[in-house]
Short mmCIF file of C-alpha atoms and ligand atoms in Angstrom, two decimals:
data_model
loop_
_atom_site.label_atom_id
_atom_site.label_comp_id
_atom_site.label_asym_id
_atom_site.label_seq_id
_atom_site.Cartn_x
_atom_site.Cartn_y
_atom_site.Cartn_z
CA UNK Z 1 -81.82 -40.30 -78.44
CA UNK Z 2 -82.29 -43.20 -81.14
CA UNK Z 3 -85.34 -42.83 -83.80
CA UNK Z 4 -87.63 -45.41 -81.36
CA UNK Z 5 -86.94 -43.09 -78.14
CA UNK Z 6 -87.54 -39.94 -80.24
CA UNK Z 7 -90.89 -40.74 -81.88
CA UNK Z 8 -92.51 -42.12 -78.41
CA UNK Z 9 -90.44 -39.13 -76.58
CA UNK Z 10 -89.79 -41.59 -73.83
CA UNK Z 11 -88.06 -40.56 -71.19
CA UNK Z 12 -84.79 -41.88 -70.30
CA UNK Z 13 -84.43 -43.96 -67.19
CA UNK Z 14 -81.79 -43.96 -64.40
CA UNK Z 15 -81.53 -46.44 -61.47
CA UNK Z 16 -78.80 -46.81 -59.01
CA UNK Z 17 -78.32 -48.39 -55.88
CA UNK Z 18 -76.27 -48.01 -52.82
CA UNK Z 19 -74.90 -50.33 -49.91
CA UNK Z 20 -76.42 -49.76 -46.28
CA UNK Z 21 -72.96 -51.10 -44.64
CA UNK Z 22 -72.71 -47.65 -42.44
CA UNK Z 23 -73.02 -43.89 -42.98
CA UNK Z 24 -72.03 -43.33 -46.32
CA UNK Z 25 -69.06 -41.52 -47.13
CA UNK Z 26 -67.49 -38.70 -48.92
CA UNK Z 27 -66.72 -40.80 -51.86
CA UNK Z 28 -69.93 -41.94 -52.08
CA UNK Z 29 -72.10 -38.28 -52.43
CA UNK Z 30 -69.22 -37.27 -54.75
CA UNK Z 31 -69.05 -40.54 -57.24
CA UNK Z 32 -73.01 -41.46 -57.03
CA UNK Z 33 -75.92 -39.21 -54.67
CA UNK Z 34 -74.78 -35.91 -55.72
CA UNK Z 35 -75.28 -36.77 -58.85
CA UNK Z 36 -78.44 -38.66 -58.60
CA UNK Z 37 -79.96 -35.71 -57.34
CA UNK Z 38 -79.47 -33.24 -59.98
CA UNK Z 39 -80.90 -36.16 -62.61
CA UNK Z 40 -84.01 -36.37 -61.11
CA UNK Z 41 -85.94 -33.14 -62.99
CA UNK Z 42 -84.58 -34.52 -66.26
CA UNK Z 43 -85.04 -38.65 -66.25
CA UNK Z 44 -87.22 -41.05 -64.33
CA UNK Z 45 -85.56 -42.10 -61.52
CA UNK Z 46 -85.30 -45.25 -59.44
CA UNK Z 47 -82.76 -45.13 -56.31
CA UNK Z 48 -82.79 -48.01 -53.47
CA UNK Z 49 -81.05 -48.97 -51.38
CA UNK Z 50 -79.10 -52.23 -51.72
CA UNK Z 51 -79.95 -54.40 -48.60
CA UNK Z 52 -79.86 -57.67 -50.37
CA UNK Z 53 -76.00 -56.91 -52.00
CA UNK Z 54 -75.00 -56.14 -48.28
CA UNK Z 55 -75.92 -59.79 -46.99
CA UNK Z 56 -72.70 -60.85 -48.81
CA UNK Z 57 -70.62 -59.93 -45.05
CA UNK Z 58 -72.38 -60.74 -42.17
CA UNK Z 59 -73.98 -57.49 -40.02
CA UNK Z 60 -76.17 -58.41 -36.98
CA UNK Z 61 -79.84 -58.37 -38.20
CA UNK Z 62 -80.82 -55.44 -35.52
CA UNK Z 63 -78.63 -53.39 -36.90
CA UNK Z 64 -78.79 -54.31 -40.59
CA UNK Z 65 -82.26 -53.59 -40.01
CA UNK Z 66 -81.75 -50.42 -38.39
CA UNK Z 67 -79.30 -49.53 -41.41
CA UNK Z 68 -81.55 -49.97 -44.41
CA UNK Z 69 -83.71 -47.33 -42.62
CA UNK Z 70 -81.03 -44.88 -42.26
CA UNK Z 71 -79.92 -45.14 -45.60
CA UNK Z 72 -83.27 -45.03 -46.65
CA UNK Z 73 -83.35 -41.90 -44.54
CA UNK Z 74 -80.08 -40.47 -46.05
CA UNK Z 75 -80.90 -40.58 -49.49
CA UNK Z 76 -83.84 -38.59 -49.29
CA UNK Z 77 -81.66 -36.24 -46.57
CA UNK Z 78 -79.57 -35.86 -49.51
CA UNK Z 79 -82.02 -34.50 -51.73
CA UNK Z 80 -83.76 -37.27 -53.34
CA UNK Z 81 -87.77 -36.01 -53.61
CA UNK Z 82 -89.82 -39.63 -53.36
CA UNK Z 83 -92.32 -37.60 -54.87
CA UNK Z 84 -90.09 -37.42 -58.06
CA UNK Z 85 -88.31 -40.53 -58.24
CA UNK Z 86 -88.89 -43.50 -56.96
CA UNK Z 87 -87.00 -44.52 -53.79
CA UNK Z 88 -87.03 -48.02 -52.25
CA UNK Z 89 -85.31 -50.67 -50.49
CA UNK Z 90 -84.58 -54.05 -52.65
CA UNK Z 91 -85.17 -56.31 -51.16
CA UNK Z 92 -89.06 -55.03 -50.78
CA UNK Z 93 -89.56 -55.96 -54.00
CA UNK Z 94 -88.80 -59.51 -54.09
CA UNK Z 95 -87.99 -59.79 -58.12
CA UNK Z 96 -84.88 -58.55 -57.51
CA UNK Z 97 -84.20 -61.89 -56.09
CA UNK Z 98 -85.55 -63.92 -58.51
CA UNK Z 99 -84.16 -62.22 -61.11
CA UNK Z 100 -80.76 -62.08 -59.92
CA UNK Z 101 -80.90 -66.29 -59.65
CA UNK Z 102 -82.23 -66.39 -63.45
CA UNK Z 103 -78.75 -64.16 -64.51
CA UNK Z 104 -76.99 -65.89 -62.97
CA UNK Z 105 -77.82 -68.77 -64.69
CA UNK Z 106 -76.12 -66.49 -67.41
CA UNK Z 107 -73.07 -66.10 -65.98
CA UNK Z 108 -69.93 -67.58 -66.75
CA UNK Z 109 -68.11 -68.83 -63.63
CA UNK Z 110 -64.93 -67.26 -65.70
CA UNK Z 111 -66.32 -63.68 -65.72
CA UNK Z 112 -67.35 -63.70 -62.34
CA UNK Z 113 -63.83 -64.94 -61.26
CA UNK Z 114 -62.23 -61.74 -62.79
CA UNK Z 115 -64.50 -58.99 -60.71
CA UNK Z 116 -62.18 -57.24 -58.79
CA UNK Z 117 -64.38 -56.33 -56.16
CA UNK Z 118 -64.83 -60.25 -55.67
CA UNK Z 119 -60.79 -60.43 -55.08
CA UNK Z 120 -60.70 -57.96 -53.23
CA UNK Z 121 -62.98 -58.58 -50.72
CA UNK Z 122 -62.40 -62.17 -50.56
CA UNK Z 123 -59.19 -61.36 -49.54
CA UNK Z 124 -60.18 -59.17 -46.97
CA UNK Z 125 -62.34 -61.39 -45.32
CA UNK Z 126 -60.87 -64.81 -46.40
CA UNK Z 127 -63.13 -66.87 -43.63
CA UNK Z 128 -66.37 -66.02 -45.16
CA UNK Z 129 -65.75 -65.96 -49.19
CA UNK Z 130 -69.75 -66.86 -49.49
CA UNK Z 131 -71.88 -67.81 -52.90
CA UNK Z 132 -73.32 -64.23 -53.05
CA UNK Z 133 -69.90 -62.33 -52.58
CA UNK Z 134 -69.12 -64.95 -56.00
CA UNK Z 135 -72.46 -63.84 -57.70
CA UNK Z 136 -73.16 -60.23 -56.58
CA UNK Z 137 -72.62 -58.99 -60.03
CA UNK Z 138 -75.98 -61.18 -61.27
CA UNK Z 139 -77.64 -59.72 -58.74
CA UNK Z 140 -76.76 -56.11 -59.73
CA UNK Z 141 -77.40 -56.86 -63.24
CA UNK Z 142 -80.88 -58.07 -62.40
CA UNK Z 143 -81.45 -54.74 -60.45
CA UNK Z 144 -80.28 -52.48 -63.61
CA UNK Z 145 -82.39 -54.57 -66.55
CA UNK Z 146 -85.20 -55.18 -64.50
CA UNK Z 147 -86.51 -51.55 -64.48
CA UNK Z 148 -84.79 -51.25 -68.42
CA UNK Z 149 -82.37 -48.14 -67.61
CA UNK Z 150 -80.59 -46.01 -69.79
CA UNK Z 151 -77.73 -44.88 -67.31
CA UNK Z 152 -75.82 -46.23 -64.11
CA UNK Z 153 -74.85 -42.88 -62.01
CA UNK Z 154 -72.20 -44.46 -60.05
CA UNK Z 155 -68.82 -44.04 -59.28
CA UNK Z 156 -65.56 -45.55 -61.28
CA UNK Z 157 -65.47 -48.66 -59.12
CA UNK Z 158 -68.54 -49.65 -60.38
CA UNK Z 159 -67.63 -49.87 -64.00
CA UNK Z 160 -66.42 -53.69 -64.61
CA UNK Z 161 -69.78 -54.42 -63.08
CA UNK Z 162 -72.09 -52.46 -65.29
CA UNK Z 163 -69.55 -53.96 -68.08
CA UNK Z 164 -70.60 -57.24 -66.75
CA UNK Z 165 -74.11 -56.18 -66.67
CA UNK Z 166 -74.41 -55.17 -70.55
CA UNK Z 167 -72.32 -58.69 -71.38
CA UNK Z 168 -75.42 -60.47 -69.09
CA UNK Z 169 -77.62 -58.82 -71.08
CA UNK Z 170 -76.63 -59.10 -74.52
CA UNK Z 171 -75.95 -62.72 -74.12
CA UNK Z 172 -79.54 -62.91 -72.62
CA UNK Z 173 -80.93 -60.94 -75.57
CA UNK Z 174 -79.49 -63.71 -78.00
CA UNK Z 175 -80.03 -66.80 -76.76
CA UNK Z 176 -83.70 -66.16 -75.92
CA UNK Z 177 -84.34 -63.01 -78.00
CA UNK Z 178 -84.23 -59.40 -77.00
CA UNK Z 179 -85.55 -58.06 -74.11
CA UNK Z 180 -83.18 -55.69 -72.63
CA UNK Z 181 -82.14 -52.76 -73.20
CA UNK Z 182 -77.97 -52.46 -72.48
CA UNK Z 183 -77.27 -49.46 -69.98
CA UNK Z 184 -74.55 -47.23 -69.89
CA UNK Z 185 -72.44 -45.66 -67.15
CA UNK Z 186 -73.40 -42.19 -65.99
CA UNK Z 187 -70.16 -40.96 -64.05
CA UNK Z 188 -69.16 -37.47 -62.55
CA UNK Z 189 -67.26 -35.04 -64.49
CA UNK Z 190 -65.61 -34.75 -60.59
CA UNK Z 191 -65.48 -37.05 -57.96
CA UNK Z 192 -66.13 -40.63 -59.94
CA UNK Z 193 -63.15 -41.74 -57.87
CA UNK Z 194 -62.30 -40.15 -54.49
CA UNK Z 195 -59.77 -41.23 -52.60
CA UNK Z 196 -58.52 -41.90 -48.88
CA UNK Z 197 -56.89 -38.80 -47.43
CA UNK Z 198 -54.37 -40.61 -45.44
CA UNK Z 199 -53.72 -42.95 -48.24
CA UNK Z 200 -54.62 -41.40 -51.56
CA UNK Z 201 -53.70 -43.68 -53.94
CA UNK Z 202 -56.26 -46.06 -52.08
CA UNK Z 203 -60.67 -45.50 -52.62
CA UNK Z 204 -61.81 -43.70 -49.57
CA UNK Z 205 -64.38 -46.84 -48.21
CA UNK Z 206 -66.54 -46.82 -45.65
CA UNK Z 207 -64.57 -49.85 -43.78
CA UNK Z 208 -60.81 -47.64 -43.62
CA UNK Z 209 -59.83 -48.34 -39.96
CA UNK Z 210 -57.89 -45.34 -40.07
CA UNK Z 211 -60.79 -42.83 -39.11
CA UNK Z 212 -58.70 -39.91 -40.53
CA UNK Z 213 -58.96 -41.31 -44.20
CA UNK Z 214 -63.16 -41.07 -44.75
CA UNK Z 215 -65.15 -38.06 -44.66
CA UNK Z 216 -68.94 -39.08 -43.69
CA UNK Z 217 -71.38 -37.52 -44.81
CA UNK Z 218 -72.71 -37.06 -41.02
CA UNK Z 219 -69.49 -35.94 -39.50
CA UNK Z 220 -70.12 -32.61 -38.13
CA UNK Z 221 -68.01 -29.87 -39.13
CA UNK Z 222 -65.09 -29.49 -36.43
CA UNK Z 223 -64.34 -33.02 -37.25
CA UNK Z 224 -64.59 -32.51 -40.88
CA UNK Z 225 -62.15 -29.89 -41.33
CA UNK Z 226 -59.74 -31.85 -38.55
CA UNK Z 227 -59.73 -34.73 -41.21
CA UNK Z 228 -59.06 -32.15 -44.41
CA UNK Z 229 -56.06 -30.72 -42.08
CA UNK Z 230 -54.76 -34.05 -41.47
CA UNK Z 231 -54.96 -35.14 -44.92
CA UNK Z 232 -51.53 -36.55 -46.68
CA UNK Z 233 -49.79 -34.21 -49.07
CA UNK Z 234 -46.50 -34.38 -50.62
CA UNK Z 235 -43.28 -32.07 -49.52
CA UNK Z 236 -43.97 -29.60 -52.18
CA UNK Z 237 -46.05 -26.13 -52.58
CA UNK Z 238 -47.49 -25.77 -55.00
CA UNK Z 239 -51.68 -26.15 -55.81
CA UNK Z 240 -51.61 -28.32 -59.51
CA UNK Z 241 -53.11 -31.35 -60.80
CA UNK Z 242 -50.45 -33.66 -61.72
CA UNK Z 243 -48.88 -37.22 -61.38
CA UNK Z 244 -47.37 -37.84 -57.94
CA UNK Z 245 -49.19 -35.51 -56.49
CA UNK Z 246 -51.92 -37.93 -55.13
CA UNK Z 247 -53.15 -36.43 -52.02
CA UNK Z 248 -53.38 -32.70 -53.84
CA UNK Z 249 -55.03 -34.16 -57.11
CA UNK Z 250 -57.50 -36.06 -54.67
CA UNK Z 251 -58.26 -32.32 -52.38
CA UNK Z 252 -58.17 -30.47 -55.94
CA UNK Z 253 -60.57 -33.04 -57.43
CA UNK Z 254 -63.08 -33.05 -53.99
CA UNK Z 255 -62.88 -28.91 -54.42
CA UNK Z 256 -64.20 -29.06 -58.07
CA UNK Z 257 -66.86 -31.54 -57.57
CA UNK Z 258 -68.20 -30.04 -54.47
CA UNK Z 259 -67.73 -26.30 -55.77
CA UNK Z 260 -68.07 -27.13 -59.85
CA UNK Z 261 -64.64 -25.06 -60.31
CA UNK Z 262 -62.62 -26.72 -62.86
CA UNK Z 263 -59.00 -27.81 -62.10
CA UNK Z 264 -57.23 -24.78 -63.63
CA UNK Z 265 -59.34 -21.82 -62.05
CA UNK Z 266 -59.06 -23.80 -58.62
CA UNK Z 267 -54.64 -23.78 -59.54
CA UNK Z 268 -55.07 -19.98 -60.50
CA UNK Z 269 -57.18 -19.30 -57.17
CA UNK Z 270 -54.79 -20.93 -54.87
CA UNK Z 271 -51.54 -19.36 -56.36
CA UNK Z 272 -49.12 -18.53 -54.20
CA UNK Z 273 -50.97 -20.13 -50.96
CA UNK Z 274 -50.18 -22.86 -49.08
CA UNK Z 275 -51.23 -26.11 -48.35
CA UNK Z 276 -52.75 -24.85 -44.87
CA UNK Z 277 -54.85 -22.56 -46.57
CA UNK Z 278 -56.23 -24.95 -49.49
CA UNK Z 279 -56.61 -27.87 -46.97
CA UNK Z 280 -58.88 -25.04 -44.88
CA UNK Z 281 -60.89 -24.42 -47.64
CA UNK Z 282 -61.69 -27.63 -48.93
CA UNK Z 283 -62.96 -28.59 -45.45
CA UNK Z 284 -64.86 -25.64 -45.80
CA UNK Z 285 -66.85 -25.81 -49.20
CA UNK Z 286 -67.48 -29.60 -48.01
CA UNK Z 287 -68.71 -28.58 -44.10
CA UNK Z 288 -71.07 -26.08 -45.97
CA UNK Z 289 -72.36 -28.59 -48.69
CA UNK Z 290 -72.87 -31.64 -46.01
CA UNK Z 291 -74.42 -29.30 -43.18
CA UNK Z 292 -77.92 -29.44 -44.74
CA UNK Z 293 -78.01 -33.53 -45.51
CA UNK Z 294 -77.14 -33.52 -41.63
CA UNK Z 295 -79.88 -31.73 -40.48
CA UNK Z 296 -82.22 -33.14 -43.16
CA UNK Z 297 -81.05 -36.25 -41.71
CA UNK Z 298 -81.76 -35.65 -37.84
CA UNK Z 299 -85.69 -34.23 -38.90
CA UNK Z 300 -86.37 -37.36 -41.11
CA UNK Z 301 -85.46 -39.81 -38.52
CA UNK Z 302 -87.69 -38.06 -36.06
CA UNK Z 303 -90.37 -38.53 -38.51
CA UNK Z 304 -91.12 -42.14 -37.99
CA UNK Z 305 -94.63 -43.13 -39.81
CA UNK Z 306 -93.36 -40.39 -42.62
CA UNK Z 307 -90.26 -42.90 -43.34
CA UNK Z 308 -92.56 -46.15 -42.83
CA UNK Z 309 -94.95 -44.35 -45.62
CA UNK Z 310 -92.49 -43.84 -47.90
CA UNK Z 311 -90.72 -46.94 -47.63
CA UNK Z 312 -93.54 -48.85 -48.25
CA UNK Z 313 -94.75 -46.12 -50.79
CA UNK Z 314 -91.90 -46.75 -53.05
CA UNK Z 315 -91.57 -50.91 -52.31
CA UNK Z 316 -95.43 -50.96 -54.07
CA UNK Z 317 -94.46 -48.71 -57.08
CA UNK Z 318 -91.06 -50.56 -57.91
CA UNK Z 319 -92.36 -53.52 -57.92
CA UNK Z 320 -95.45 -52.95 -59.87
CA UNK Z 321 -92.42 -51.62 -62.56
CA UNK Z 322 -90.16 -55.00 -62.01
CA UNK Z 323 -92.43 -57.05 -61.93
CA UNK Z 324 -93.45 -56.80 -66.02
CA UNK Z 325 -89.93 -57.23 -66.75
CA UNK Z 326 -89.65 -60.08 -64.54
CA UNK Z 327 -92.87 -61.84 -66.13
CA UNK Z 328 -91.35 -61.11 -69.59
CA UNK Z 329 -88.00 -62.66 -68.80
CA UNK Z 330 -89.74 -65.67 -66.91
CA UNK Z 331 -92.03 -66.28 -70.18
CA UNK Z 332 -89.21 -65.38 -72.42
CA UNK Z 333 -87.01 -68.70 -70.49
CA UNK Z 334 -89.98 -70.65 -70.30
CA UNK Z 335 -90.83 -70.73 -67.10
CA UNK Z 336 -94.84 -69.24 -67.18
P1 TYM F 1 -71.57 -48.95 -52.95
O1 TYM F 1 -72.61 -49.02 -51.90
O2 TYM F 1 -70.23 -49.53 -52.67
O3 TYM F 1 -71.34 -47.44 -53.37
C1 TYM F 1 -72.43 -46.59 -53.77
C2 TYM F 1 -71.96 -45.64 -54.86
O4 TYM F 1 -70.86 -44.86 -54.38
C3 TYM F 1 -69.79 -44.92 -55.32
N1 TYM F 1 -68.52 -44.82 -54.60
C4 TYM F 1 -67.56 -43.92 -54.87
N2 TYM F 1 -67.48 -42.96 -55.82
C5 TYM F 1 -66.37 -42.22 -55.84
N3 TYM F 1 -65.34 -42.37 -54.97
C6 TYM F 1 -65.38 -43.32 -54.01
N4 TYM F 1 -64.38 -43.44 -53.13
C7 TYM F 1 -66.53 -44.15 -53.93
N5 TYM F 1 -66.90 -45.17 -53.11
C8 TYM F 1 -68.12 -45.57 -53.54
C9 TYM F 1 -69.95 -46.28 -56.01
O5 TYM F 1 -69.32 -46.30 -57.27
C10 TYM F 1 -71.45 -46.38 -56.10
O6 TYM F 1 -71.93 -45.71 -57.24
N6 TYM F 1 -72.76 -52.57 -56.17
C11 TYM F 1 -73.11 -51.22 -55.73
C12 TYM F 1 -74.55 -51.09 -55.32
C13 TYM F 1 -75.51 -51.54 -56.34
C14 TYM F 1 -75.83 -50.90 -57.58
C15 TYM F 1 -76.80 -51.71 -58.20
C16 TYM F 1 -75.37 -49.72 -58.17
C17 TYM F 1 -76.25 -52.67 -56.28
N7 TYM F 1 -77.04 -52.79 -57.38
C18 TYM F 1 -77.34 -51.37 -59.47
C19 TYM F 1 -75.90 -49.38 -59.43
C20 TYM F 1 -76.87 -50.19 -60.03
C21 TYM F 1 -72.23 -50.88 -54.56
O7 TYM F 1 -71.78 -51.71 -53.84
O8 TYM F 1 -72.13 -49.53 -54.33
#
């Protein structure tokens, strides 16, 4: 805590966001929710989900619609109390918008070029490499400074765009004089990177076509402990955390974050078994740890007029909080 933070005893802030392109996966509870649940007692909290970023590939507007809802849905299914932090859906509050244009009038072509989530999904999809696939990263950065945070929870694929988000903000800060505070990453000391388990030196994703490779967080658990079983190995026997060992790192690493066990006491409890057994009961710790979300899940979407409240509960609070940020950057570039 610096000498400001500890004389007004502010608490720190933490905002994240989170795609509604489909159910979300394994990788992203692990590297992001999980975590964003167990900050919200200590920090003020500010979780949406990130409609606007998913305009960047085309989705048919029913169900893009119907998605936002179900994310919506999830987060709180996952434990997120909208009583305790504030939960929303961007593009609600509409100065995420305009303060993602006004970044990006602080962004150099150059950086933007480099983001690796940019080539990589341009490649992917090379007949629809739009404008706001080019400028997401303004857009996130708007998100993050508008409601001043202290920490990103996300996962390590996120990283060169809160890097991008602090260089946004600095250079911001000294052309027209400071006004945001630079925010750091918040990662897991498990599970910031989880990968496929049919290719595990790939990120599991939510778009694998291989169906075998994600773990969502809705799959029931017959099909989640088919996937764990048909996970890729290596020709060995042995339980250890070491290089060329991708697919047992990546089980080992899912085991700890789900189960808290560090790396050596989950070696020490699987001496001497096999890979059968080990695959078994990583399916296992993460049937048991996904079977609430599920049903929380099934209740809350039952619950229409509750979801409607709180999504337009939390819209009205976030952007009463953007929006003095937003007036302060506006003033601060001249434009009111
Ligand atoms: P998104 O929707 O791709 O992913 C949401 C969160 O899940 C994490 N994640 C993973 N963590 C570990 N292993 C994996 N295989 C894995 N896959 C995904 C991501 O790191 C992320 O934390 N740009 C963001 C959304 C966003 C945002 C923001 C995040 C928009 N504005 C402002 C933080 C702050 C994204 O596309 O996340």
């Amino acid at each position: 805590m610096n000498e400001k933070d500890a004389v007004t005893s502010r608490r720190k802030i933490i905002l994240s966001g989170i795609q509604p392109t489909g159910t979300f996966t394994l990788g992203n509870y692990l590297g992001a929710v999980k975590n964003w649940r167990h900050l919200q007692e200590e920090y003020d909290c500010y979780y949406f989900v990130a409609d606007l970023h998913a305009l960047t590939v085309y989705h048919d507007p029913a169900a893009r619609r119907k998605a936002s809802r179900a994310a919506f849905a999830l987060l709180l299914a996952c434990g997120l109390d909208p009583e305790q932090s504030l939960v929303f859906i961007q593009s609600h509050v509409p100065a995420h918008a305009q303060m993602g244009w006004m970044l990006s009038c602080l962004s150099p072509f150059g950086d933007l070029s480099r983001m690796t989530q940019f080539k990589d999904k341009s490649a992917k999809h090379p007949e629809d490499i739009n404008a706001g696939l080019f400028t997401y990263p303004a857009l996130m950065a708007g998100d993050i400074l508008l409601y001043q945070a202290d920490y990103v929870p996300v996962g390590a694929d996120q990283t060169q765009h809160l890097e991008f988000t602090r260089n946004v903000a600095a250079r911001f800060n000294h052309v027209y004089g400071e006004t945001f505070r630079l925010p750091e990453g918040y990662f897991p000391k498990a599970g910031a990177r989880v990968m496929s388990l049919q290719e595990p030196t790939a990120k599991m994703s939510k778009s694998d076509e291989n169906a075998k490779a994600t773990i969502y967080i809705l799959d029931d658990e017959k099909t989640i402990l088919k996937k764990f079983k048909s996970a890729v190995t290596d020709s060995e026997a042995e339980i250890a955390f070491r290089e060329g060992k991708d697919g047992i790192n990546n089980l080992m690493t899912i085991y700890s974050a789900v189960t808290g066990k560090s790396l050596d006491e989950i070696t020490a409890e699987f001496a001497g078994k096999g890979y059968g057994d080990f695959k078994t009961a990583v399916g296992t710790v993460v049937a048991d740890e996904l079977r609430p979300i599920r049903e929380n899940y099934a209740r809350l979407m039952e619950d229409k007029s509750y979801l409607d409240a709180e999504i337009a509960k939390g819209a009205e609070r976030a952007a009463h909080i953007a929006e003095r940020t937003l007036k302060k950057t506006m003033r601060k570039m001249g434009l009111c």
